[in-house]
mmCIF file of C-alpha atoms in Angstrom:
data_model
loop_
_atom_site.group_PDB
_atom_site.id
_atom_site.type_symbol
_atom_site.label_atom_id
_atom_site.label_comp_id
_atom_site.label_asym_id
_atom_site.label_seq_id
_atom_site.Cartn_x
_atom_site.Cartn_y
_atom_site.Cartn_z
ATOM 1 C CA MET C 11 102.360 -15.156 96.807
ATOM 2 C CA ASN C 12 101.347 -12.267 99.081
ATOM 3 C CA GLY C 13 104.443 -10.365 97.966
ATOM 4 C CA GLN C 14 103.519 -10.749 94.307
ATOM 5 C CA LEU C 15 99.974 -9.604 95.058
ATOM 6 C CA GLN C 16 101.287 -6.501 96.806
ATOM 7 C CA ILE C 17 103.512 -5.675 93.851
ATOM 8 C CA MET C 18 100.568 -6.105 91.464
ATOM 9 C CA ASN C 19 98.373 -3.880 93.645
ATOM 10 C CA LYS C 20 101.083 -1.203 93.777
ATOM 11 C CA GLU C 21 101.506 -1.248 90.004
ATOM 12 C CA ALA C 22 97.730 -1.079 89.573
ATOM 13 C CA SER C 23 97.551 1.956 91.870
ATOM 14 C CA ARG C 24 100.401 3.695 90.062
ATOM 15 C CA GLY C 25 98.774 2.941 86.705
ATOM 16 C CA ALA C 26 95.416 4.256 87.925
ATOM 17 C CA LEU C 27 97.035 7.511 89.039
ATOM 18 C CA LEU C 28 98.820 7.971 85.718
ATOM 19 C CA GLU C 29 95.692 7.223 83.702
ATOM 20 C CA ALA C 30 93.547 9.563 85.777
ATOM 21 C CA GLY C 31 96.216 12.223 85.548
ATOM 22 C CA ARG C 32 96.480 11.845 81.781
ATOM 23 C CA ARG C 33 92.723 12.325 81.359
ATOM 24 C CA ILE C 34 92.553 15.338 83.637
ATOM 25 C CA LEU C 35 95.684 16.990 82.237
ATOM 26 C CA MET C 36 94.305 16.591 78.714
ATOM 27 C CA GLU C 37 91.086 18.297 79.752
ATOM 28 C CA LYS C 38 92.269 20.954 82.208
ATOM 29 C CA GLY C 39 96.008 21.420 81.708
ATOM 30 C CA TYR C 40 98.816 21.133 84.242
ATOM 31 C CA ASN C 41 98.259 24.279 86.286
ATOM 32 C CA ASN C 42 94.543 23.613 86.775
ATOM 33 C CA THR C 43 95.034 19.996 87.843
ATOM 34 C CA GLY C 44 95.287 19.273 91.554
ATOM 35 C CA ILE C 45 96.723 16.187 93.201
ATOM 36 C CA GLN C 46 93.556 15.750 95.279
ATOM 37 C CA GLU C 47 91.489 15.648 92.105
ATOM 38 C CA VAL C 48 93.778 13.006 90.608
ATOM 39 C CA VAL C 49 93.742 10.693 93.624
ATOM 40 C CA GLN C 50 89.960 10.953 93.881
ATOM 41 C CA ALA C 51 89.552 10.099 90.203
ATOM 42 C CA ALA C 52 91.974 7.181 90.576
ATOM 43 C CA GLU C 53 90.287 6.065 93.809
ATOM 44 C CA VAL C 54 93.663 5.848 95.512
ATOM 45 C CA PRO C 55 94.553 7.226 98.985
ATOM 46 C CA LYS C 56 96.279 10.599 98.757
ATOM 47 C CA GLY C 57 99.257 9.357 100.759
ATOM 48 C CA SER C 58 99.936 6.794 98.040
ATOM 49 C CA PHE C 59 100.617 9.552 95.509
ATOM 50 C CA TYR C 60 103.924 10.458 97.122
ATOM 51 C CA TYR C 61 104.905 6.820 97.347
ATOM 52 C CA TYR C 62 104.981 6.643 93.538
ATOM 53 C CA PHE C 63 105.896 10.235 92.627
ATOM 54 C CA LYS C 64 108.334 12.696 94.173
ATOM 55 C CA SER C 65 106.196 15.711 93.297
ATOM 56 C CA LYS C 66 103.515 16.977 90.961
ATOM 57 C CA GLU C 67 106.302 17.873 88.517
ATOM 58 C CA ASP C 68 107.626 14.298 88.595
ATOM 59 C CA PHE C 69 104.077 13.046 88.067
ATOM 60 C CA GLY C 70 103.595 15.315 85.048
ATOM 61 C CA LEU C 71 106.885 14.259 83.495
ATOM 62 C CA GLN C 72 106.015 10.579 83.905
ATOM 63 C CA ILE C 73 102.678 11.177 82.204
ATOM 64 C CA ILE C 74 104.492 12.859 79.314
ATOM 65 C CA ASP C 75 106.886 9.923 79.091
ATOM 66 C CA GLY C 76 104.023 7.428 79.006
ATOM 67 C CA PHE C 77 102.109 9.351 76.352
ATOM 68 C CA ALA C 78 105.262 9.847 74.277
ATOM 69 C CA GLN C 79 106.128 6.154 74.429
ATOM 70 C CA SER C 80 102.612 5.139 73.433
ATOM 71 C CA TYR C 81 102.730 7.440 70.407
ATOM 72 C CA GLN C 82 106.223 6.254 69.502
ATOM 73 C CA ASN C 83 105.055 2.632 69.670
ATOM 74 C CA ARG C 84 102.324 3.424 67.168
ATOM 75 C CA LEU C 85 104.790 5.227 64.914
ATOM 76 C CA GLU C 86 107.037 2.177 64.915
ATOM 77 C CA LYS C 87 104.117 -0.168 64.325
ATOM 78 C CA TYR C 88 102.883 1.726 61.279
ATOM 79 C CA LEU C 89 106.023 3.237 59.786
ATOM 80 C CA THR C 90 108.078 0.056 59.817
ATOM 81 C CA ASP C 91 105.444 -2.074 58.071
ATOM 82 C CA LYS C 92 107.439 -3.242 55.064
ATOM 83 C CA THR C 93 104.355 -4.758 53.406
ATOM 84 C CA LEU C 94 103.369 -1.199 52.428
ATOM 85 C CA SER C 95 105.181 1.618 50.667
ATOM 86 C CA PRO C 96 106.481 4.404 52.937
ATOM 87 C CA LEU C 97 103.711 6.913 52.248
ATOM 88 C CA ALA C 98 101.054 4.202 52.426
ATOM 89 C CA ARG C 99 102.353 3.375 55.910
ATOM 90 C CA LEU C 100 102.153 7.032 56.855
ATOM 91 C CA ARG C 101 98.624 7.289 55.514
ATOM 92 C CA GLN C 102 97.516 4.281 57.571
ATOM 93 C CA HIS C 103 98.965 5.949 60.658
ATOM 94 C CA VAL C 104 97.054 9.139 59.922
ATOM 95 C CA ASP C 105 93.811 7.277 59.209
ATOM 96 C CA PHE C 106 94.096 5.485 62.554
ATOM 97 C CA TYR C 107 94.278 8.812 64.394
ATOM 98 C CA CYS C 108 91.439 10.247 62.352
ATOM 99 C CA GLN C 109 89.207 7.396 63.503
ATOM 100 C CA MET C 110 90.440 7.730 67.091
ATOM 101 C CA LEU C 111 89.688 11.450 67.230
ATOM 102 C CA GLU C 112 86.173 10.851 65.941
ATOM 103 C CA ALA C 113 85.628 7.997 68.425
ATOM 104 C CA MET C 114 86.678 10.277 71.299
ATOM 105 C CA ASP C 115 84.308 13.046 70.172
ATOM 106 C CA TYR C 116 87.231 15.333 69.298
ATOM 107 C CA ARG C 117 88.069 15.866 72.984
ATOM 108 C CA SER C 118 91.456 14.206 72.758
ATOM 109 C CA GLY C 119 94.574 15.499 71.107
ATOM 110 C CA CYS C 120 98.315 15.503 71.617
ATOM 111 C CA LEU C 121 99.008 15.753 75.335
ATOM 112 C CA VAL C 122 102.689 16.502 74.705
ATOM 113 C CA GLY C 123 101.796 19.427 72.452
ATOM 114 C CA THR C 124 99.141 20.696 74.856
ATOM 115 C CA LEU C 125 101.481 20.677 77.847
ATOM 116 C CA GLY C 126 104.306 22.093 75.765
ATOM 117 C CA GLN C 127 102.193 25.119 74.877
ATOM 118 C CA GLU C 128 101.135 25.629 78.472
ATOM 119 C CA LEU C 129 104.441 25.106 80.230
ATOM 120 C CA ALA C 130 107.265 26.027 77.842
ATOM 121 C CA ASN C 131 107.627 29.499 79.372
ATOM 122 C CA GLN C 132 107.011 28.335 82.953
ATOM 123 C CA HIS C 133 108.974 25.120 83.488
ATOM 124 C CA ASP C 134 112.251 24.647 81.662
ATOM 125 C CA LEU C 135 112.340 20.954 82.564
ATOM 126 C CA PHE C 136 108.988 20.395 80.844
ATOM 127 C CA ARG C 137 110.051 22.492 77.862
ATOM 128 C CA SER C 138 113.242 20.455 77.485
ATOM 129 C CA ARG C 139 111.445 17.104 77.756
ATOM 130 C CA VAL C 140 108.782 18.095 75.216
ATOM 131 C CA ALA C 141 111.512 19.243 72.819
ATOM 132 C CA GLU C 142 113.224 15.846 73.188
ATOM 133 C CA VAL C 143 109.966 14.018 72.473
ATOM 134 C CA PHE C 144 109.331 16.056 69.331
ATOM 135 C CA THR C 145 112.863 15.321 68.134
ATOM 136 C CA GLU C 146 112.330 11.584 68.624
ATOM 137 C CA TRP C 147 109.033 11.654 66.709
ATOM 138 C CA ARG C 148 110.452 13.829 63.939
ATOM 139 C CA GLU C 149 113.231 11.304 63.315
ATOM 140 C CA HIS C 150 110.640 8.628 62.540
ATOM 141 C CA TYR C 151 108.980 10.894 59.991
ATOM 142 C CA GLU C 152 112.317 11.849 58.480
ATOM 143 C CA ASN C 153 113.235 8.174 58.017
ATOM 144 C CA CYS C 154 109.884 7.513 56.381
ATOM 145 C CA PHE C 155 110.293 10.408 53.958
ATOM 146 C CA ARG C 156 113.830 9.338 53.127
ATOM 147 C CA GLU C 157 112.532 5.861 52.254
ATOM 148 C CA ALA C 158 109.790 7.471 50.176
ATOM 149 C CA GLN C 159 112.445 9.307 48.159
ATOM 150 C CA GLN C 160 114.360 6.091 47.615
ATOM 151 C CA VAL C 161 111.331 4.348 46.094
ATOM 152 C CA GLY C 162 110.203 7.355 44.040
ATOM 153 C CA GLU C 163 107.182 8.349 46.128
ATOM 154 C CA LEU C 164 108.651 11.697 47.135
ATOM 155 C CA ALA C 165 110.443 14.314 45.036
ATOM 156 C CA GLN C 166 114.226 13.999 45.217
ATOM 157 C CA HIS C 167 114.834 17.738 45.601
ATOM 158 C CA LEU C 168 112.897 17.938 48.884
ATOM 159 C CA ASP C 169 114.787 18.305 52.150
ATOM 160 C CA VAL C 170 113.402 15.386 54.164
ATOM 161 C CA GLU C 171 114.497 16.935 57.471
ATOM 162 C CA ALA C 172 112.576 20.118 56.691
ATOM 163 C CA ILE C 173 109.558 18.141 55.451
ATOM 164 C CA ALA C 174 109.547 16.053 58.646
ATOM 165 C CA ASP C 175 109.702 19.211 60.742
ATOM 166 C CA PHE C 176 106.861 20.781 58.758
ATOM 167 C CA TYR C 177 104.784 17.595 58.942
ATOM 168 C CA LEU C 178 105.070 17.414 62.735
ATOM 169 C CA SER C 179 104.238 21.105 63.125
ATOM 170 C CA ALA C 180 101.192 20.750 60.873
ATOM 171 C CA TRP C 181 100.113 17.611 62.740
ATOM 172 C CA GLU C 182 100.305 19.366 66.107
ATOM 173 C CA GLY C 183 98.406 22.377 64.765
ATOM 174 C CA ALA C 184 95.666 20.178 63.339
ATOM 175 C CA MET C 185 95.369 18.290 66.645
ATOM 176 C CA LEU C 186 94.934 21.584 68.494
ATOM 177 C CA GLN C 187 92.286 22.823 66.092
ATOM 178 C CA VAL C 188 90.333 19.576 66.384
ATOM 179 C CA LYS C 189 90.053 20.128 70.152
ATOM 180 C CA VAL C 190 89.173 23.808 69.814
ATOM 181 C CA THR C 191 86.571 23.401 67.070
ATOM 182 C CA ARG C 192 85.228 19.999 68.206
ATOM 183 C CA SER C 193 85.435 18.972 64.571
ATOM 184 C CA ILE C 194 87.484 16.525 62.515
ATOM 185 C CA LEU C 195 87.619 18.989 59.607
ATOM 186 C CA PRO C 196 91.015 20.548 60.501
ATOM 187 C CA PHE C 197 92.590 17.094 60.622
ATOM 188 C CA LYS C 198 91.023 16.051 57.331
ATOM 189 C CA ARG C 199 92.330 19.233 55.718
ATOM 190 C CA PHE C 200 95.772 18.441 57.092
ATOM 191 C CA ILE C 201 95.542 15.011 55.445
ATOM 192 C CA GLN C 202 94.296 16.405 52.139
ATOM 193 C CA VAL C 203 96.910 19.130 51.788
ATOM 194 C CA MET C 204 99.777 16.965 53.005
ATOM 195 C CA PHE C 205 99.117 13.947 50.823
ATOM 196 C CA GLU C 206 97.721 15.679 47.742
ATOM 197 C CA GLN C 207 99.923 18.770 47.548
ATOM 198 C CA VAL C 208 103.065 18.420 49.684
ATOM 199 C CA LEU C 209 104.092 14.761 49.566
ATOM 200 C CA LYS C 210 104.337 14.370 45.807
ATOM 201 C CA PRO C 211 106.810 12.475 43.541
#
């Protein structure tokens, strides 16, 4: 019983560090985030940090992995819902994030995109991992657009790989502008242009 409790406490401490790190990295970026600040926010002894993570770099990569998996889980939840047409699934996914951004007072965004912009020219390991994450996400969009073509929701002449790439780039740009402007307007314009002008039969 004591062994199980210790394991639970260790997992709770690791989770607290990752959550605190995610919040601080989103707000301040990787280079301006210190380990001391993270352990204080997580209310975990500093020595525990190196029990769970080899280095700050390892910590950052694990945060990216957690954020990426969370986003991928949402993609799978929405984009595989066969009760809706492909573009209706995509629109529900977008509407969810629109509500989330508003609920978080526009201070959130895409952590993977934020860290990618900051670190791509500084840390090749981070650049490579972010590129992998974007590829994984883009494949979900590509599959959705391919299904949309099959059911007549999307024009047959469109290159679904190119559209998926463009969609992800526009999404990331809109997320960045929401944070910078503290406004949902850039994201709503992304939705309007994408669904009313780009994704057409």
